[in-house]
CSV table of C-alpha atoms and ligand atoms in Angstrom, one decimal:
chain,number,residue,atom,x,y,z
A,4,MET,CA,-9.4,41.4,17.1
A,5,LEU,CA,-7.8,38.0,17.1
A,6,ALA,CA,-4.2,37.7,18.0
A,7,ALA,CA,-2.2,37.0,14.9
A,8,PRO,CA,-1.3,33.3,14.7
A,9,SER,CA,2.2,32.9,15.9
A,10,ARG,CA,4.2,30.0,14.6
A,11,LYS,CA,7.0,30.8,17.0
A,12,GLU,CA,4.7,30.0,20.0
A,13,THR,CA,3.5,26.8,18.4
A,14,PRO,CA,5.8,23.8,19.0
A,15,VAL,CA,6.9,21.8,16.0
A,16,PRO,CA,4.5,18.9,15.8
A,17,GLU,CA,5.9,15.5,16.7
A,18,VAL,CA,5.4,12.8,14.0
A,19,ALA,CA,3.2,10.0,15.3
A,20,ARG,CA,4.2,6.4,14.7
A,21,LEU,CA,1.6,3.9,13.5
A,22,SER,CA,0.6,1.3,16.0
A,23,VAL,CA,-1.8,-1.5,15.2
A,24,GLU,CA,-2.7,-3.7,18.2
A,25,LEU,CA,-5.1,-6.6,18.2
A,26,VAL,CA,-6.7,-6.2,21.6
A,27,ALA,CA,-9.7,-8.5,21.6
A,28,TRP,CA,-11.1,-11.5,19.7
A,29,THR,CA,-13.7,-14.3,19.9
A,30,GLU,CA,-13.3,-17.3,22.2
A,31,PHE,CA,-15.4,-20.4,21.6
A,32,ARG,CA,-16.7,-23.0,24.0
A,33,PRO,CA,-18.7,-25.8,22.4
A,34,PRO,CA,-22.0,-26.8,24.0
A,35,THR,CA,-21.3,-29.3,26.8
A,36,ASP,CA,-24.0,-31.7,25.6
A,37,LEU,CA,-22.6,-32.0,22.1
A,38,PRO,CA,-20.3,-35.0,21.3
A,39,TRP,CA,-18.3,-32.8,19.0
A,40,ARG,CA,-15.2,-30.7,19.5
A,41,SER,CA,-13.4,-28.3,17.1
A,42,GLN,CA,-9.7,-28.2,16.8
A,43,SER,CA,-10.0,-24.5,17.5
A,44,ASN,CA,-11.3,-22.8,20.6
A,45,ASP,CA,-11.4,-19.3,19.0
A,46,GLY,CA,-13.4,-17.7,16.3
A,47,GLN,CA,-12.4,-20.3,13.8
A,48,GLY,CA,-14.0,-23.0,16.0
A,49,LEU,CA,-17.1,-20.9,16.4
A,50,ILE,CA,-17.5,-20.5,12.6
A,51,GLU,CA,-17.2,-24.2,12.1
A,52,PHE,CA,-19.7,-24.9,14.8
A,53,ALA,CA,-22.2,-22.4,13.3
A,54,GLY,CA,-21.7,-24.0,9.8
A,55,ARG,CA,-22.1,-27.6,11.1
A,56,SER,CA,-25.1,-26.7,13.2
A,57,CYS,CA,-27.1,-25.8,10.0
A,58,TYR,CA,-27.0,-29.5,8.9
A,59,ARG,CA,-26.2,-31.2,12.2
A,60,ALA,CA,-23.1,-32.3,10.4
A,61,TRP,CA,-21.1,-33.4,13.4
A,62,GLU,CA,-19.6,-36.5,11.7
A,63,ARG,CA,-16.4,-35.8,9.8
A,64,ASN,CA,-17.0,-38.1,6.8
A,65,ASN,CA,-15.6,-35.9,4.1
A,66,PRO,CA,-11.8,-35.7,4.4
A,67,ALA,CA,-11.7,-32.3,2.6
A,68,THR,CA,-13.8,-30.7,5.4
A,69,ALA,CA,-12.7,-32.9,8.3
A,70,THR,CA,-10.3,-30.3,9.8
A,71,ASN,CA,-11.2,-26.9,11.0
A,72,ALA,CA,-9.0,-25.3,8.3
A,73,GLY,CA,-10.6,-27.5,5.6
A,74,TYR,CA,-14.1,-26.7,6.8
A,75,LEU,CA,-13.5,-23.0,6.8
A,76,ASP,CA,-11.8,-23.1,3.4
A,77,HIS,CA,-14.9,-24.8,2.0
A,78,LEU,CA,-17.2,-22.1,3.5
A,79,VAL,CA,-15.3,-19.3,1.9
A,80,GLU,CA,-15.0,-21.2,-1.4
A,81,VAL,CA,-18.8,-21.8,-1.7
A,82,GLY,CA,-19.6,-18.2,-0.4
A,83,HIS,CA,-21.3,-19.3,2.8
A,84,LEU,CA,-19.9,-16.1,4.4
A,85,ALA,CA,-22.7,-15.4,6.9
A,86,ALA,CA,-21.0,-18.0,9.2
A,87,LEU,CA,-17.9,-15.7,9.3
A,88,GLU,CA,-20.0,-13.0,11.0
A,89,HIS,CA,-20.1,-14.9,14.3
A,90,ALA,CA,-16.4,-14.2,15.0
A,91,SER,CA,-14.9,-10.8,15.5
A,92,ALA,CA,-11.6,-9.0,16.2
A,93,THR,CA,-10.9,-5.6,17.8
A,94,PHE,CA,-7.9,-3.4,17.0
A,95,TYR,CA,-6.6,-0.3,18.8
A,96,LEU,CA,-5.1,1.9,16.1
A,97,THR,CA,-2.9,4.9,17.1
A,98,GLY,CA,-0.7,7.1,15.0
A,99,ILE,CA,-3.4,7.4,12.3
A,100,SER,CA,-4.5,10.7,10.7
A,101,ARG,CA,-7.9,12.2,11.2
A,102,ALA,CA,-8.3,12.1,7.5
A,103,LEU,CA,-7.9,8.3,7.6
A,104,GLY,CA,-10.3,8.1,10.6
A,105,ALA,CA,-12.9,9.8,8.5
A,106,GLU,CA,-12.4,7.2,5.7
A,107,LEU,CA,-12.4,4.1,8.0
A,108,THR,CA,-15.6,5.2,9.8
A,109,ARG,CA,-17.6,5.2,6.6
A,110,HIS,CA,-17.5,1.3,6.7
A,111,ARG,CA,-20.8,0.5,8.3
A,112,HIS,CA,-20.3,-3.1,9.5
A,113,PHE,CA,-17.7,-2.0,12.0
A,114,SER,CA,-18.0,-0.4,15.5
A,115,PHE,CA,-15.8,2.5,16.4
A,116,SER,CA,-14.6,4.6,19.3
A,117,GLU,CA,-12.6,7.6,18.3
A,118,LEU,CA,-10.5,10.0,20.3
A,119,SER,CA,-12.6,13.1,21.1
A,120,PRO,CA,-11.0,16.4,20.3
A,121,ARG,CA,-13.7,18.1,22.4
A,122,TYR,CA,-12.3,16.5,25.5
A,123,VAL,CA,-8.7,15.9,24.6
A,124,ALA,CA,-7.6,19.3,23.2
A,125,ASP,CA,-3.8,18.9,23.4
A,126,VAL,CA,-3.3,16.4,20.6
A,127,ALA,CA,-0.1,17.7,18.9
A,128,ARG,CA,1.2,14.7,17.0
A,129,ILE,CA,0.8,14.6,13.2
A,130,VAL,CA,0.8,11.9,10.6
A,131,GLU,CA,2.8,12.8,7.5
A,132,PRO,CA,1.9,11.2,4.2
A,133,ALA,CA,4.8,8.9,2.9
A,134,ALA,CA,4.9,10.7,-0.4
A,135,VAL,CA,5.6,14.0,1.5
A,136,ALA,CA,8.0,12.6,4.0
A,137,ALA,CA,10.2,11.2,1.3
A,138,ASP,CA,10.9,14.7,-0.2
A,139,PRO,CA,12.8,17.3,2.0
A,140,GLU,CA,11.2,20.3,0.3
A,141,LEU,CA,7.7,18.8,0.5
A,142,HIS,CA,8.3,17.8,4.1
A,143,ALA,CA,9.3,21.4,5.0
A,144,ALA,CA,6.2,22.8,3.3
A,145,PHE,CA,4.0,20.3,5.0
A,146,THR,CA,5.5,20.9,8.5
A,147,ALA,CA,5.1,24.7,8.0
A,148,GLY,CA,1.4,24.2,6.9
A,149,VAL,CA,0.6,22.1,9.9
A,150,GLU,CA,2.3,24.6,12.3
A,151,GLU,CA,0.3,27.5,10.7
A,152,ALA,CA,-3.0,25.6,11.0
A,153,GLU,CA,-2.2,24.7,14.6
A,154,ALA,CA,-1.2,28.3,15.4
A,155,ALA,CA,-4.5,29.5,14.0
A,156,HIS,CA,-6.4,26.8,16.0
A,157,ARG,CA,-4.7,27.8,19.3
A,158,SER,CA,-5.3,31.5,18.6
A,159,MET,CA,-9.0,30.9,17.9
A,160,LEU,CA,-9.3,28.7,21.0
A,161,GLN,CA,-7.7,31.4,23.2
A,162,ALA,CA,-9.8,34.2,21.7
A,163,MET,CA,-13.0,32.2,22.1
A,164,LEU,CA,-12.2,31.3,25.7
A,165,GLU,CA,-11.6,35.0,26.5
A,166,ARG,CA,-14.7,36.2,24.6
A,167,TYR,CA,-17.0,33.7,26.3
A,168,ALA,CA,-15.5,34.1,29.8
A,169,THR,CA,-16.4,37.8,29.7
A,170,SER,CA,-19.8,37.5,28.3
A,171,GLU,CA,-22.2,35.6,30.6
A,172,ALA,CA,-25.1,35.9,28.3
A,173,ALA,CA,-23.2,34.3,25.5
A,174,GLY,CA,-21.3,31.9,27.8
A,175,LEU,CA,-20.4,28.6,26.1
A,176,PRO,CA,-19.2,25.5,27.8
A,177,ARG,CA,-15.5,24.8,27.3
A,178,LYS,CA,-16.1,21.7,25.2
A,179,ALA,CA,-18.3,23.7,22.8
A,180,VAL,CA,-15.5,26.3,22.4
A,181,ARG,CA,-13.1,23.4,21.7
A,182,GLN,CA,-15.5,22.0,19.2
A,183,ALA,CA,-15.8,25.3,17.3
A,184,ALA,CA,-12.0,26.0,17.3
A,185,ARG,CA,-11.1,22.4,16.2
A,186,THR,CA,-12.6,23.1,12.8
A,187,LEU,CA,-9.3,24.9,12.0
A,188,GLN,CA,-7.2,21.8,12.7
A,189,PRO,CA,-5.7,19.8,9.8
A,190,GLY,CA,-6.6,16.3,8.8
A,191,ALA,CA,-3.0,15.4,9.4
A,192,LEU,CA,-3.5,15.5,13.2
A,193,GLU,CA,-3.3,12.2,14.9
A,194,THR,CA,-6.5,10.3,16.0
A,195,THR,CA,-7.0,7.0,17.7
A,196,LEU,CA,-9.6,4.3,16.9
A,197,VAL,CA,-10.9,1.2,18.7
A,198,MET,CA,-12.3,-0.7,15.8
A,199,THR,CA,-14.3,-3.9,16.0
A,200,GLY,CA,-15.6,-6.0,13.1
A,201,ASN,CA,-16.6,-9.5,12.3
A,202,TYR,CA,-14.4,-11.7,10.1
A,203,ARG,CA,-16.6,-11.3,7.0
A,204,ALA,CA,-16.4,-7.5,7.4
A,205,TRP,CA,-12.6,-7.6,7.8
A,206,ARG,CA,-12.2,-9.7,4.7
A,207,GLN,CA,-14.4,-7.4,2.6
A,208,LEU,CA,-12.7,-4.2,3.9
A,209,ILE,CA,-9.2,-5.5,3.3
A,210,GLY,CA,-10.1,-7.0,-0.1
A,211,THR,CA,-11.4,-3.6,-1.3
A,212,ARG,CA,-9.4,-1.0,0.6
A,213,ALA,CA,-5.9,-2.6,0.8
A,214,ALA,CA,-5.9,-2.8,-3.1
A,215,ASP,CA,-3.6,-0.8,-5.2
A,216,HIS,CA,-6.0,2.0,-5.9
A,217,ALA,CA,-6.6,2.8,-2.2
A,218,ASP,CA,-4.9,5.5,-0.2
A,219,ARG,CA,-1.4,4.5,1.0
A,220,GLU,CA,-2.0,5.2,4.7
A,221,LEU,CA,-5.2,3.2,4.6
A,222,ARG,CA,-3.4,0.3,2.9
A,223,THR,CA,-0.6,0.4,5.4
A,224,VAL,CA,-3.0,0.2,8.3
A,225,LEU,CA,-5.2,-2.5,6.8
A,226,ILE,CA,-2.2,-4.7,5.9
A,227,GLU,CA,-0.9,-4.5,9.5
A,228,CYS,CA,-4.4,-5.5,10.6
A,229,LEU,CA,-4.3,-8.4,8.0
A,230,ARG,CA,-1.0,-9.7,9.3
A,231,ARG,CA,-2.4,-9.9,12.8
A,232,LEU,CA,-5.6,-11.5,11.5
A,233,ILE,CA,-3.7,-14.1,9.7
A,234,GLY,CA,-1.9,-14.9,12.9
A,235,LEU,CA,-5.2,-15.1,14.8
A,236,ALA,CA,-7.3,-17.0,12.3
A,237,PRO,CA,-5.2,-18.4,9.4
A,238,ALA,CA,-8.1,-20.6,8.1
A,239,VAL,CA,-10.1,-17.4,7.4
A,240,PHE,CA,-7.4,-14.9,6.3
A,241,ALA,CA,-4.4,-16.7,4.9
A,242,ASP,CA,-5.7,-16.7,1.3
A,243,PHE,CA,-4.7,-13.0,1.2
A,244,ALA,CA,-1.3,-12.3,-0.4
A,245,VAL,CA,0.7,-9.2,0.4
A,246,THR,CA,2.9,-7.8,-2.4
A,247,ALA,CA,5.2,-4.8,-2.7
A,248,LEU,CA,4.7,-2.0,-5.2
A,249,PRO,CA,7.6,-0.2,-6.9
A,250,ASP,CA,7.2,2.8,-4.5
A,251,GLY,CA,7.9,0.4,-1.5
A,252,SER,CA,4.3,0.4,-0.3
A,253,GLU,CA,2.3,-2.8,-0.1
A,254,VAL,CA,-1.0,-4.1,-1.4
A,255,ALA,CA,-3.1,-7.1,-0.3
A,256,SER,CA,-5.5,-9.1,-2.4
A,257,SER,CA,-7.3,-12.4,-2.5
A,258,LEU,CA,-8.8,-14.1,-5.6
A,259,ARG,CA,-11.7,-15.0,-3.3
A,260,VAL,CA,-12.8,-11.5,-2.5
A,261,GLY,CA,-15.0,-10.0,-5.1
A,262,ASP,CA,-18.2,-8.2,-4.1
A,263,GLN,CA,-18.5,-10.1,-0.8
B,302,LIG,C1,-12.1,5.5,-4.7
B,302,LIG,C2,-13.1,6.0,-3.6
B,302,LIG,C3,-13.6,7.3,-3.7
B,302,LIG,C4,-14.5,7.7,-2.8
B,302,LIG,N1,-15.0,9.0,-2.9
B,302,LIG,C5,-16.0,9.4,-2.1
B,302,LIG,C6,-16.5,10.8,-2.2
B,302,LIG,O1,-16.1,11.5,-3.1
B,302,LIG,N2,-17.5,11.1,-1.4
B,302,LIG,C7,-18.0,10.3,-0.4
B,302,LIG,O2,-18.9,10.7,0.4
B,302,LIG,N3,-17.4,9.1,-0.2
B,302,LIG,C8,-16.5,8.6,-1.0
B,302,LIG,N4,-16.0,7.4,-0.9
B,302,LIG,C9,-16.5,6.5,0.2
B,302,LIG,C10,-17.5,5.6,-0.3
B,302,LIG,O3,-18.6,6.2,-0.9
B,302,LIG,C11,-18.1,4.7,0.9
B,302,LIG,O4,-18.7,5.4,1.8
B,302,LIG,C12,-17.0,3.9,1.5
B,302,LIG,O5,-16.0,3.4,0.7
B,302,LIG,C13,-17.6,2.7,2.2
B,302,LIG,O6,-17.9,1.7,1.2
B,302,LIG,P1,-19.2,0.8,1.2
B,302,LIG,O7,-20.4,1.5,1.5
B,302,LIG,O8,-19.1,-0.1,0.0
B,302,LIG,O9,-18.7,-0.2,2.5
B,302,LIG,P2,-19.3,-0.6,3.8
B,302,LIG,O10,-20.1,0.4,4.5
B,302,LIG,O11,-18.1,-1.2,4.5
B,302,LIG,O12,-20.3,-1.8,3.4
B,302,LIG,C14,-19.8,-3.0,2.9
B,302,LIG,C15,-20.7,-3.5,1.9
B,302,LIG,O13,-22.0,-3.9,2.6
B,302,LIG,C16,-23.1,-3.6,1.7
B,302,LIG,N5,-23.9,-2.5,2.3
B,302,LIG,C17,-23.6,-1.8,3.4
B,302,LIG,N6,-24.6,-1.0,3.7
B,302,LIG,C18,-25.6,-1.2,2.8
B,302,LIG,C19,-26.8,-0.6,2.6
B,302,LIG,N7,-27.3,0.4,3.3
B,302,LIG,N8,-27.5,-1.1,1.5
B,302,LIG,C20,-27.1,-2.1,0.7
B,302,LIG,N9,-25.9,-2.6,0.9
B,302,LIG,C21,-25.1,-2.2,1.9
B,302,LIG,C22,-22.5,-3.2,0.4
B,302,LIG,O14,-22.3,-4.3,-0.4
B,302,LIG,C23,-21.1,-2.6,0.8
B,302,LIG,O15,-20.2,-2.6,-0.3
B,302,LIG,C24,-15.0,6.9,-1.8
B,302,LIG,C25,-14.5,5.6,-1.7
B,302,LIG,C26,-13.6,5.1,-2.6
B,302,LIG,C27,-13.0,3.7,-2.5
């Protein structure tokens, strides 16, 4: 018999705060034997270099595309988006829910490293949906539900550790026990992601998943990414506009992102 889940023994879960940190990005050094330099030595310069290399267009005869910003604007305008794939940015996301992690990792042009609950078993922080947190009654019900789920998870973990410690024939490694028990954990538990993508993939993801029909937590995370991307590469991302909805949340959109 399993011990009955005890909410008293389960600490009230701490609420995780979202953190979106830009931790890596592209640096550009032009070929030394080329009599051409970009105004940018990051991903924006690399994209311009890649675009110009297609036509050996090292002269800056056209005023509209003479600057790095003008050149990149033209690439996006005409849909020459493959050049944007040369530059990439990496974020470290913490304080996001496992439910959100499952959604983000469906996007196939990104590379991910996610916190492993098989190895890190003591994750106790939760991410509460904004629509729940705003209502005291819903907040209380949500907290109680998370505590119950966590109590059931701990109870199952303990029972499995005891069961397989005493039965050599059926002995399971500790990480396999954790893997089985974690299936009882809620999607509200915190996870962390290291997420890398090229500029084209970031534009496509933000354009489609920071829109008003998308999940609020997803929008919040992607708009924070967007703000940092605009700071990093304004010539690539500054066409996105962030606007507020009546519920206080935000959406991002660009007239230039269709089915890119
Ligand atoms: C409103 C909504 C509801 C959803 N509901 C469900 C659901 O009920 N069940 C479920 O499983 N998922 C669901 N999803 C997730 C969805 O099916 C996708 O897995 C997720 O949104 C990733 O989208 P994507 O494949 O377009 O994007 P990405 O993987 O980011 O790819 C970006 C783009 O690259 C191109 N591309 C990528 N891979 C290929 C390929 N193999 N072949 C051709 N083109 C490619 C496509 O143009 C694609 O749009 C839902 C998503 C949304 C937005």
